Coordinates of C-alpha atoms and ligand atoms in Angstrom, one line a residue:
M1 CA 0.0 0.0 0.0
T2 CA 1.4 3.5 -0.8
P3 CA 2.3 5.4 2.3
P4 CA -0.5 7.9 3.3
T5 CA -0.1 11.4 1.9
A6 CA -1.7 14.4 3.5
A7 CA -4.7 14.0 1.2
S8 CA -5.1 10.3 1.7
A9 CA -4.4 10.2 5.5
A10 CA -8.0 11.0 6.3
A11 CA -9.3 8.4 3.9
P12 CA -10.7 5.4 5.7
T13 CA -8.9 2.0 5.6
R14 CA -11.3 -0.8 4.9
W15 CA -10.5 -4.1 6.6
L16 CA -11.8 -7.0 4.5
T17 CA -12.1 -10.4 6.2
A18 CA -11.3 -13.6 4.3
E19 CA -15.0 -14.0 3.5
Q20 CA -15.1 -10.6 1.7
L21 CA -12.7 -11.0 -1.2
G22 CA -14.8 -10.4 -4.3
P23 CA -15.8 -7.2 -6.2
A24 CA -19.1 -6.8 -4.2
F25 CA -17.0 -5.8 -1.2
D26 CA -14.7 -3.3 -2.9
D27 CA -15.8 0.3 -3.5
G28 CA -12.3 1.6 -4.3
G29 CA -10.0 3.0 -1.6
R30 CA -7.5 1.5 0.7
I31 CA -7.9 -2.1 1.7
L32 CA -6.3 -4.0 4.5
L33 CA -6.1 -7.8 4.5
L34 CA -4.9 -9.8 7.6
E35 CA -3.5 -13.2 7.6
N36 CA -3.6 -14.9 11.0
H37 CA -1.8 -18.3 11.5
E38 CA -2.6 -18.5 15.2
V39 CA -6.1 -19.7 14.4
F40 CA -4.6 -22.9 13.1
R41 CA -3.0 -23.6 16.5
R42 CA -6.3 -22.9 18.3
R43 CA -8.7 -24.7 16.0
P44 CA -8.1 -28.0 14.2
T45 CA -8.4 -27.1 10.5
H46 CA -8.3 -29.2 7.3
R47 CA -5.0 -28.6 5.6
Q48 CA -6.7 -27.8 2.3
K49 CA -9.0 -25.3 4.0
A50 CA -6.0 -23.4 5.5
H51 CA -4.4 -23.5 2.0
L52 CA -7.5 -22.1 0.3
Y53 CA -7.9 -19.2 2.8
L54 CA -4.2 -18.2 2.6
V55 CA -4.1 -18.4 -1.2
A56 CA -7.4 -16.4 -1.5
L57 CA -6.0 -13.6 0.7
R58 CA -2.6 -13.5 -1.0
Q59 CA -4.1 -13.6 -4.5
R60 CA -6.5 -10.7 -3.6
A61 CA -3.6 -8.7 -2.2
R62 CA -1.7 -9.2 -5.5
E63 CA -4.7 -8.1 -7.5
L64 CA -5.1 -4.9 -5.4
G65 CA -1.5 -3.9 -5.9
D66 CA -0.7 -0.5 -4.3
R67 CA -4.3 -0.1 -3.1
G68 CA -4.1 -3.0 -0.7
A69 CA -1.9 -4.4 2.0
L70 CA -1.7 -7.9 3.5
H71 CA -0.2 -8.3 6.9
R72 CA 0.5 -11.4 9.0
V73 CA -0.8 -10.9 12.5
R74 CA -1.1 -12.8 15.7
R75 CA -4.2 -10.9 16.9
Y76 CA -6.6 -9.0 14.7
R77 CA -7.0 -6.4 17.5
D78 CA -3.3 -5.5 17.4
A79 CA -3.4 -4.9 13.7
L80 CA -6.6 -2.9 13.6
T81 CA -5.4 -0.6 16.4
D82 CA -1.9 -0.1 14.8
T83 CA -1.9 3.4 13.3
A84 CA 0.8 2.4 10.8
L85 CA -1.7 0.0 9.3
V86 CA -4.9 2.0 9.9
P87 CA -3.7 5.7 9.8
G88 CA -7.2 7.2 9.7
E89 CA -10.7 5.8 10.2
L90 CA -11.2 2.0 10.3
E91 CA -14.1 1.0 8.0
V92 CA -15.6 -2.5 7.7
I93 CA -18.5 -4.2 5.9
D94 CA -20.2 -5.9 8.8
P95 CA -18.2 -9.1 9.2
P96 CA -19.7 -12.6 9.2
S97 CA -19.1 -13.8 12.7
W98 CA -20.2 -12.8 16.2
A99 CA -16.6 -12.5 17.4
A100 CA -15.5 -10.2 14.5
R101 CA -18.7 -8.0 14.9
R102 CA -18.0 -7.6 18.6
L103 CA -14.4 -6.6 17.9
V104 CA -15.1 -4.0 15.2
R105 CA -17.8 -2.4 17.5
E106 CA -15.4 -2.2 20.4
L107 CA -12.9 -0.5 18.2
G108 CA -15.4 2.1 17.0
A109 CA -15.1 1.2 13.3
S110 CA -17.4 2.7 10.8
I111 CA -19.7 -0.2 9.8
L112 CA -21.4 -0.7 6.5
P113 CA -24.2 -3.3 6.2
A114 CA -23.3 -6.9 5.5
R115 CA -23.0 -8.0 1.8
G116 CA -22.8 -11.3 0.0
F117 CA -26.4 -12.5 0.5
V118 CA -29.6 -12.0 -1.3
T119 CA -31.7 -10.5 1.5
G120 CA -30.7 -7.9 4.1
E121 CA -30.7 -8.6 7.9
E122 CA -33.5 -6.0 8.4
Q123 CA -35.6 -7.8 5.8
F124 CA -35.3 -11.1 7.6
A125 CA -36.0 -9.4 11.0
A126 CA -39.2 -7.9 9.5
W127 CA -40.2 -11.3 8.2
A128 CA -39.4 -13.1 11.5
V129 CA -41.1 -10.6 13.8
G130 CA -44.2 -12.0 15.4
R131 CA -43.4 -15.5 14.2
K132 CA -42.9 -18.3 16.7
P133 CA -39.6 -20.1 16.4
S134 CA -41.4 -23.1 14.8
Q135 CA -42.8 -20.8 12.1
L136 CA -39.4 -19.7 10.8
V137 CA -39.7 -22.4 8.2
M138 CA -37.2 -22.3 5.2
D139 CA -40.0 -23.0 2.7
R140 CA -42.0 -20.0 3.7
F141 CA -38.9 -17.8 3.7
Y142 CA -38.0 -19.0 0.3
R143 CA -41.4 -18.3 -1.2
E144 CA -41.3 -14.8 0.2
V145 CA -37.9 -14.2 -1.3
R146 CA -39.1 -15.4 -4.7
E147 CA -42.1 -13.2 -4.5
R148 CA -40.2 -10.1 -3.4
T149 CA -37.3 -10.5 -5.8
G150 CA -39.3 -11.8 -8.8
I151 CA -36.8 -14.6 -9.3
L152 CA -38.4 -17.4 -11.4
M153 CA -41.7 -15.5 -11.2
Q154 CA -44.0 -14.6 -14.0
G155 CA -47.1 -12.4 -13.6
G156 CA -47.0 -12.9 -9.8
Q157 CA -46.9 -16.7 -10.2
P158 CA -44.0 -19.1 -9.9
V159 CA -42.6 -20.1 -13.3
G160 CA -43.9 -23.6 -14.1
G161 CA -46.8 -23.2 -11.7
Q162 CA -45.2 -24.3 -8.5
F163 CA -42.5 -23.1 -6.1
S164 CA -40.8 -26.5 -5.7
F165 CA -39.9 -29.3 -8.1
D166 CA -38.6 -31.6 -5.5
A167 CA -41.0 -34.4 -6.6
D168 CA -39.1 -34.5 -9.9
N169 CA -35.7 -34.6 -8.1
R170 CA -34.4 -36.9 -5.4
Q171 CA -33.8 -39.7 -7.8
P172 CA -31.5 -42.6 -6.8
P173 CA -28.3 -43.1 -8.7
P174 CA -28.6 -44.8 -12.1
K175 CA -28.6 -48.6 -11.6
G176 CA -25.4 -50.5 -12.3
A177 CA -23.4 -47.4 -13.1
V178 CA -20.3 -46.4 -11.1
S179 CA -20.7 -42.7 -11.7
L180 CA -23.0 -40.2 -13.4
G181 CA -20.5 -40.2 -16.3
L182 CA -20.2 -36.4 -16.4
P183 CA -16.9 -34.7 -17.4
D184 CA -14.4 -34.2 -14.6
P185 CA -15.1 -30.9 -12.8
W186 CA -12.9 -27.9 -13.4
R187 CA -9.8 -27.7 -11.3
P188 CA -7.6 -24.6 -10.7
V189 CA -4.0 -24.5 -12.0
E190 CA -1.8 -23.8 -9.0
D191 CA 0.9 -21.1 -9.2
D192 CA 3.7 -19.5 -7.1
I193 CA 1.3 -18.4 -4.4
D194 CA 0.1 -22.0 -3.9
A195 CA 3.7 -23.1 -3.7
A196 CA 4.5 -20.4 -1.1
V197 CA 1.4 -21.2 1.0
R198 CA 2.3 -25.0 0.9
A199 CA 5.8 -24.2 2.2
D200 CA 4.3 -22.0 5.0
L201 CA 1.9 -24.8 6.0
D202 CA 4.7 -27.3 6.0
A203 CA 6.6 -25.0 8.3
L204 CA 3.6 -24.6 10.6
E205 CA 3.3 -28.4 10.8
A206 CA 6.9 -28.7 11.6
S207 CA 6.4 -26.2 14.4
G208 CA 3.6 -28.4 15.9
V209 CA 0.4 -27.3 14.3
R210 CA -1.8 -30.4 13.6
F211 CA -3.9 -30.0 10.5
L212 CA -6.9 -32.3 9.7
G213 CA -7.0 -34.4 6.5
R214 CA -4.4 -34.7 3.8
D215 CA -2.8 -32.1 1.5
G216 CA -3.5 -32.4 -2.2
P217 CA -3.7 -30.3 -5.4
R218 CA -6.1 -27.4 -4.8
R219 CA -9.6 -28.2 -5.9
F220 CA -11.6 -25.1 -5.3
A221 CA -11.6 -21.6 -6.7
A222 CA -9.7 -19.0 -4.7
T223 CA -9.7 -16.0 -7.0
R224 CA -12.5 -14.1 -8.8
A225 CA -11.3 -15.4 -12.2
E226 CA -11.3 -19.0 -10.9
A227 CA -14.7 -18.6 -9.4
L228 CA -16.1 -17.5 -12.8
A229 CA -14.4 -20.5 -14.5
A230 CA -15.9 -22.9 -11.9
L231 CA -19.4 -21.4 -12.5
D232 CA -19.0 -21.7 -16.3
D233 CA -18.0 -25.3 -15.9
F234 CA -20.9 -26.2 -13.6
V235 CA -23.4 -24.5 -16.0
A236 CA -21.9 -26.2 -19.0
T237 CA -21.5 -29.7 -17.6
R238 CA -23.6 -30.4 -14.5
L239 CA -26.5 -28.0 -14.1
G240 CA -28.9 -30.1 -16.1
D241 CA -28.4 -33.2 -13.8
F242 CA -28.2 -31.2 -10.6
G243 CA -31.9 -31.5 -9.7
P244 CA -32.6 -35.2 -10.4
Y245 CA -29.4 -36.4 -8.6
E246 CA -29.2 -33.8 -5.9
D247 CA -29.7 -36.4 -3.1
A248 CA -27.9 -39.4 -4.7
M249 CA -24.5 -40.7 -3.6
M250 CA -22.1 -43.0 -5.5
L251 CA -18.8 -44.6 -4.5
G252 CA -17.2 -43.7 -7.8
D253 CA -18.5 -40.1 -8.1
D254 CA -18.3 -37.8 -5.1
T255 CA -19.1 -34.6 -7.0
M256 CA -22.2 -36.0 -8.8
A257 CA -23.8 -32.9 -10.4
H258 CA -23.2 -30.5 -7.5
A259 CA -22.0 -27.0 -8.2
L260 CA -18.7 -27.0 -6.1
L261 CA -19.3 -23.3 -5.5
S262 CA -19.6 -23.1 -1.7
V263 CA -15.9 -22.1 -1.3
P264 CA -15.9 -19.1 -3.7
L265 CA -19.4 -18.1 -2.4
N266 CA -18.2 -18.2 1.2
L267 CA -15.0 -16.3 0.3
G268 CA -17.2 -13.6 -1.2
L269 CA -15.7 -14.2 -4.6
L270 CA -19.0 -14.9 -6.2
H271 CA -22.3 -13.3 -5.3
P272 CA -25.2 -15.8 -5.0
L273 CA -27.3 -13.6 -7.3
E274 CA -24.7 -13.9 -10.0
V275 CA -25.1 -17.7 -9.9
V276 CA -28.9 -17.4 -9.7
D277 CA -29.1 -14.9 -12.7
R278 CA -26.9 -17.2 -14.7
V279 CA -28.9 -20.4 -14.1
V280 CA -32.2 -18.7 -14.6
A281 CA -31.0 -17.3 -17.9
E282 CA -29.9 -20.8 -18.9
H283 CA -33.5 -22.0 -18.3
A284 CA -35.0 -19.0 -20.1
A285 CA -32.8 -19.8 -23.1
G286 CA -34.1 -23.4 -23.1
R287 CA -30.7 -24.9 -22.1
A288 CA -31.5 -26.1 -18.6
P289 CA -34.5 -27.9 -17.1
L290 CA -36.7 -26.1 -14.6
N291 CA -36.4 -28.8 -11.9
S292 CA -32.6 -28.4 -11.8
V293 CA -32.7 -24.6 -12.0
E294 CA -35.3 -24.2 -9.3
G295 CA -33.5 -26.7 -7.1
L296 CA -30.3 -24.7 -7.3
V297 CA -32.1 -21.3 -6.8
R298 CA -33.7 -22.7 -3.7
Q299 CA -30.3 -23.7 -2.3
L300 CA -29.0 -20.2 -2.9
I301 CA -31.8 -17.8 -2.1
G302 CA -33.5 -20.1 0.3
W303 CA -31.2 -22.3 2.3
R304 CA -28.1 -20.2 2.2
D305 CA -29.7 -16.9 3.1
W306 CA -32.0 -18.6 5.7
V307 CA -29.0 -20.3 7.5
W308 CA -27.1 -17.0 7.4
H309 CA -30.0 -15.0 9.0
L310 CA -30.7 -17.8 11.6
Y311 CA -27.0 -17.4 12.8
W312 CA -27.8 -13.9 13.9
H313 CA -31.4 -14.5 14.9
L314 CA -30.5 -17.5 17.2
G315 CA -27.8 -15.6 19.0
P316 CA -24.2 -16.1 19.9
D317 CA -24.9 -18.8 22.6
Y318 CA -27.1 -21.0 20.4
T319 CA -24.5 -23.7 19.8
R320 CA -23.2 -23.8 23.4
S321 CA -26.5 -23.8 25.0
N322 CA -28.6 -26.3 23.0
N323 CA -28.5 -30.0 23.6
A324 CA -32.1 -31.1 23.6
L325 CA -31.4 -34.8 23.2
D326 CA -28.8 -34.9 26.0
A327 CA -26.0 -36.1 23.6
H328 CA -22.6 -36.2 25.3
V329 CA -20.6 -38.9 23.6
P330 CA -17.2 -37.5 22.5
L331 CA -16.5 -37.7 18.8
P332 CA -14.4 -40.9 18.1
A333 CA -10.7 -40.2 17.4
H334 CA -11.0 -41.5 13.8
W335 CA -13.5 -38.7 13.0
W336 CA -10.9 -36.2 14.1
Q337 CA -8.3 -38.2 12.1
L338 CA -10.7 -38.4 9.1
D339 CA -9.7 -42.1 8.9
G340 CA -12.4 -44.1 7.2
S341 CA -10.4 -47.4 7.7
A342 CA -11.4 -47.4 11.3
T343 CA -15.1 -48.3 10.6
D344 CA -16.6 -51.2 8.6
A345 CA -19.7 -49.2 7.7
R346 CA -19.0 -48.5 4.0
C347 CA -21.1 -45.4 3.8
L348 CA -19.3 -43.8 6.8
S349 CA -15.9 -45.1 5.9
H350 CA -16.2 -43.7 2.3
T351 CA -17.4 -40.3 3.5
L352 CA -14.7 -39.9 6.1
D353 CA -12.1 -40.8 3.5
T354 CA -13.6 -38.3 1.0
V355 CA -13.5 -35.5 3.6
G356 CA -10.0 -36.5 4.6
G357 CA -8.9 -36.2 0.9
A358 CA -10.8 -33.2 -0.2
G359 CA -12.3 -31.3 2.8
W360 CA -15.7 -31.6 1.0
A361 CA -18.6 -34.0 0.5
H362 CA -22.0 -33.0 -0.9
H363 CA -25.0 -32.2 1.2
I364 CA -26.4 -35.7 1.6
P365 CA -23.3 -37.4 2.9
R366 CA -23.0 -34.5 5.4
L367 CA -26.6 -34.8 6.5
M368 CA -27.6 -38.4 6.1
V369 CA -24.3 -40.2 6.7
L370 CA -22.2 -38.0 9.0
G371 CA -25.0 -36.1 10.7
N372 CA -27.2 -39.2 10.9
A373 CA -24.4 -41.3 12.5
A374 CA -23.7 -38.5 15.0
L375 CA -27.4 -38.1 15.9
Q376 CA -28.0 -41.8 16.3
R377 CA -24.8 -42.4 18.4
G378 CA -25.4 -39.3 20.6
Y379 CA -22.2 -37.4 19.7
D380 CA -21.9 -34.0 21.5
P381 CA -23.4 -31.4 19.2
A382 CA -20.9 -28.6 20.1
E383 CA -17.9 -30.9 19.4
L384 CA -19.5 -32.0 16.2
T385 CA -20.0 -28.4 15.1
A386 CA -16.3 -27.7 15.8
W387 CA -15.5 -30.8 13.7
F388 CA -17.6 -29.8 10.8
Q389 CA -16.3 -26.3 10.8
G390 CA -12.7 -27.4 10.8
A391 CA -12.9 -30.4 8.5
F392 CA -14.8 -28.8 5.6
V393 CA -13.2 -26.4 3.2
D394 CA -16.4 -24.3 3.1
G395 CA -17.0 -24.3 6.9
T396 CA -17.7 -20.9 8.4
P397 CA -19.0 -19.9 11.8
W398 CA -22.4 -18.7 10.3
V399 CA -23.1 -21.8 8.4
M400 CA -22.8 -24.2 11.3
P401 CA -25.4 -23.5 13.9
A402 CA -28.5 -24.0 11.7
N403 CA -27.1 -26.8 9.6
V404 CA -25.3 -28.9 12.3
V405 CA -26.9 -28.0 15.7
G406 CA -30.4 -27.4 14.3
M407 CA -30.9 -29.5 11.2
S408 CA -28.6 -32.4 11.5
Q409 CA -28.7 -32.9 15.4
W410 CA -32.1 -31.5 16.4
A411 CA -30.2 -30.2 19.4
D412 CA -32.5 -27.1 19.6
G413 CA -35.5 -29.3 20.1
G414 CA -37.3 -28.2 16.9
V415 CA -36.5 -24.6 16.1
V416 CA -34.7 -25.2 12.8
A417 CA -36.0 -28.7 11.9
T418 CA -39.5 -30.0 12.6
K419 CA -38.2 -33.5 13.4
P420 CA -34.9 -35.3 13.9
Y421 CA -33.2 -36.2 10.5
A422 CA -32.6 -39.8 11.6
S423 CA -33.0 -42.6 9.1
G424 CA -32.0 -46.3 8.8
G425 CA -29.9 -48.1 6.3
A426 CA -32.9 -48.3 3.9
Y427 CA -32.6 -44.6 3.0
I428 CA -28.8 -44.9 2.3
D429 CA -29.4 -48.1 0.3
R430 CA -32.0 -46.4 -1.8
M431 CA -30.0 -43.3 -2.5
S432 CA -26.5 -44.7 -3.0
N433 CA -24.5 -47.7 -4.2
F434 CA -22.7 -48.0 -0.8
C435 CA -24.5 -51.0 0.7
G436 CA -23.6 -53.5 -2.1
S437 CA -20.0 -53.5 -1.0
C438 CA -20.6 -53.2 2.7
R439 CA -20.1 -56.1 5.1
F440 CA -23.5 -55.2 6.8
N441 CA -26.9 -55.7 5.4
P442 CA -29.2 -52.6 5.5
K443 CA -32.3 -54.9 5.9
L444 CA -31.0 -56.5 9.1
R445 CA -31.3 -55.0 12.6
V446 CA -30.0 -57.9 14.7
G447 CA -27.1 -60.2 14.4
P448 CA -23.5 -59.9 13.2
D449 CA -24.6 -58.5 9.8
A450 CA -27.1 -56.0 11.2
C451 CA -26.6 -52.5 9.6
P452 CA -25.4 -50.0 12.2
F453 CA -27.7 -47.4 10.7
T454 CA -30.8 -49.6 10.6
A455 CA -30.2 -50.9 14.2
G456 CA -28.9 -47.5 15.3
Y457 CA -32.1 -45.9 14.2
W458 CA -34.2 -48.0 16.5
A459 CA -31.7 -47.7 19.4
F460 CA -31.8 -43.9 18.8
L461 CA -35.6 -43.8 19.0
D462 CA -35.4 -45.9 22.2
R463 CA -33.0 -43.5 23.8
V464 CA -34.7 -40.2 22.9
E465 CA -38.3 -41.4 23.2
P466 CA -39.1 -39.3 26.3
S467 CA -37.8 -36.1 24.6
I468 CA -39.7 -36.5 21.3
R469 CA -42.9 -38.1 22.5
G470 CA -44.8 -34.8 22.0
N471 CA -43.6 -34.3 18.4
H472 CA -46.5 -35.4 16.2
R473 CA -44.2 -36.0 13.2
M474 CA -42.5 -38.7 15.3
A475 CA -45.7 -40.4 16.3
Q476 CA -45.5 -43.1 13.5
P477 CA -41.8 -44.0 14.1
L478 CA -42.4 -44.2 17.9
A479 CA -45.5 -46.5 17.3
G480 CA -43.1 -48.7 15.2
L481 CA -40.6 -48.7 18.0
R482 CA -43.3 -49.9 20.4
R483 CA -44.2 -52.8 18.1
L484 CA -40.6 -53.9 17.8
A485 CA -40.5 -57.5 19.2
D486 CA -36.7 -57.4 19.5
R487 CA -36.4 -53.8 20.8
E488 CA -34.3 -54.8 23.9
Q489 CA -32.0 -56.9 21.9
V490 CA -31.4 -54.2 19.3
V491 CA -30.7 -51.6 22.0
E492 CA -28.2 -53.9 23.8
Q493 CA -26.5 -54.8 20.5
E494 CA -25.9 -51.1 19.6
R495 CA -24.8 -50.3 23.2
V496 CA -22.1 -52.9 22.8
R497 CA -21.2 -51.7 19.2
G498 CA -20.7 -48.2 20.6
P499 CA -19.5 -45.2 18.5
L500 CA -19.3 -45.6 14.8
Ligands
LIG1 C1 -24.3 -31.0 8.5 C2 -24.1 -30.0 7.4 C3 -23.0 -29.2 7.3 C4 -22.9 -28.3 6.3 N1 -21.8 -27.5 6.4 C5 -21.6 -26.5 5.4 C6 -20.5 -25.6 5.4 O1 -19.6 -25.7 6.3 N2 -20.4 -24.6 4.5 C7 -21.4 -24.5 3.5 O2 -21.3 -23.6 2.7 N3 -22.4 -25.3 3.5 C8 -22.6 -26.3 4.4 N4 -23.6 -27.2 4.3 C9 -24.6 -27.0 3.2 C10 -24.3 -27.8 1.9 O3 -24.1 -29.2 2.3 C11 -23.0 -27.3 1.2 O4 -23.2 -25.9 1.0 C12 -22.8 -27.9 -0.2 O5 -22.7 -29.3 0.0 C13 -21.6 -27.3 -0.8 O6 -21.3 -28.0 -2.1 P1 -21.8 -27.3 -3.5 O7 -21.2 -26.0 -3.6 O8 -21.5 -28.3 -4.5 O9 -23.3 -27.2 -3.2 P2 -24.7 -27.5 -4.1 O10 -25.3 -28.7 -3.6 O11 -24.3 -27.5 -5.6 O12 -25.6 -26.3 -3.7 C14 -25.3 -24.9 -4.3 C15 -25.1 -23.9 -3.2 O13 -26.2 -23.8 -2.3 C16 -25.7 -23.3 -1.0 N5 -26.3 -24.2 0.0 C17 -27.1 -25.3 -0.2 N6 -27.6 -25.7 1.0 C18 -27.1 -24.9 1.9 C19 -27.2 -24.9 3.3 N7 -27.9 -25.9 4.0 N8 -26.5 -24.0 4.0 C20 -25.8 -23.1 3.4 N9 -25.6 -23.0 2.0 C21 -26.3 -23.9 1.3 C22 -24.2 -23.4 -1.0 O14 -23.7 -22.1 -1.2 C23 -23.9 -24.3 -2.3 O15 -22.7 -23.9 -2.9 C24 -23.8 -28.1 5.3 C25 -24.9 -29.0 5.3 C26 -25.1 -29.9 6.4 C27 -26.3 -30.7 6.4
LIG2 S1 -25.3 -51.5 5.0 FE1 -25.6 -50.0 6.5 S2 -23.5 -49.4 7.2 FE2 -23.3 -50.6 5.2 S3 -23.3 -49.0 3.7 FE3 -25.4 -49.6 3.9 S4 -26.3 -48.1 5.4 FE4 -24.0 -48.0 5.5

């Protein structure tokens, strides 16, 4: 950054966090970027996630040239109060975590409204006011955003006559195939910044920092140009199949037809509306089916915005203070080691290995394999949240509470999800090709071949029955539990089996 002159000394310095690296966060002017390696000592982080964040910051600093400065710091506070780095006013775009928001308020920074989402915080607050927690349903929020923005709307009605095409989606993987057979997804070409970051991370490891997972060639976009290339690639090769195979899982195809855009979106390199406009235009031009386009739009203007607003709405203590199902089992060591070889359950073993190798798995392995296993076995939701945040390359503080604590663990007792997302092996068998090569049988709940998800489902219901008895959506499963002739045997079998 050029040294401040008399004219520029009064100009504010804008601190951008690592989640604010795209053009939507840049209005011209001086920009300060901060690189903090101490966080890797405090919080276990996937090696590839650390790599992505450092590359993204350094690439942005290079792009900004004289207008920007990147400093390595041990504490954000020290840098932001250093007059050599911030000679005049400190300006921020409201940052995306409770901790950072507290800090910038304490420092008296000039704060601009948050960016990078489709709806503003005041819009969500207006929508949420007067609604009971159980009425903050994603579907209602999504409809309202569609109506307000006019996205996929025509003459006040949803394009295609309905807001959701889920009934056309949720297909199982094609029978007998090993993959969807789509072209390999776009991958970035690494450069000197990747090499320097890799050397720095090696040095951190040598100094005692323990990263999660394995290093490997960078797979996700970390610059604006790369983000646009990744978007082009998704639209050209996978958008059409996104809807139908959104929920399917295959051993030979971890990406399936997913967008692989959560990293550039969460780094602020892409705005969700850019992606939405692009896929809606593909549909309008007759190049993409409505069920795929609507499915993706719902993820971006529905789920992503909703989860973001719930982070603020539910408050800073939400993760710490919610454990409705009294789940206190520590996460097994092999989860922290991302070591799939430690479990015989093929679905879990494959997913842990995938996360170890890439720091990524799509939504259904996260929810219906990892989240489901943790829910059934009673893993501590706060520890699980820290694990998800560290192990996934797209993990951010704001994305975790609603997705992990609320949706996958039902630890808030029904604020985010109307019922626990527990399911037996039959769901995994229907939606994947995992079970065929597993030593367990998804149809069996007792005996040496009993599937730990099928048996675990009943053992879970047995354990939490008193807490969920009043939930009408669980009435049918609980009635099934009461009819189970071998209930005690299943519960004892899973007690002996222990954590997965
Ligand atoms: C237990 C659990 C943990 C998760 N952890 C994260 C996380 O750490 N970071 C993260 O960005 N997403 C998380 N998600 C949401 C979702 O799984 C990922 O966004 C998605 O798998 C990323 O891959 P993709 O870009 O190919 O997404 P696609 O499946 O192609 O979806 C497109 C985009 O929609 C957005 N999106 C969809 N669902 C959600 C959601 N529930 N919450 C937020 N954004 C959503 C993402 O930006 C994603 O890039 C989690 C979901 C669950 C159930
Ligand atoms: S049989 Fe059970 S443990 Fe094995 S892959 Fe299927 S669901 Fe997973």
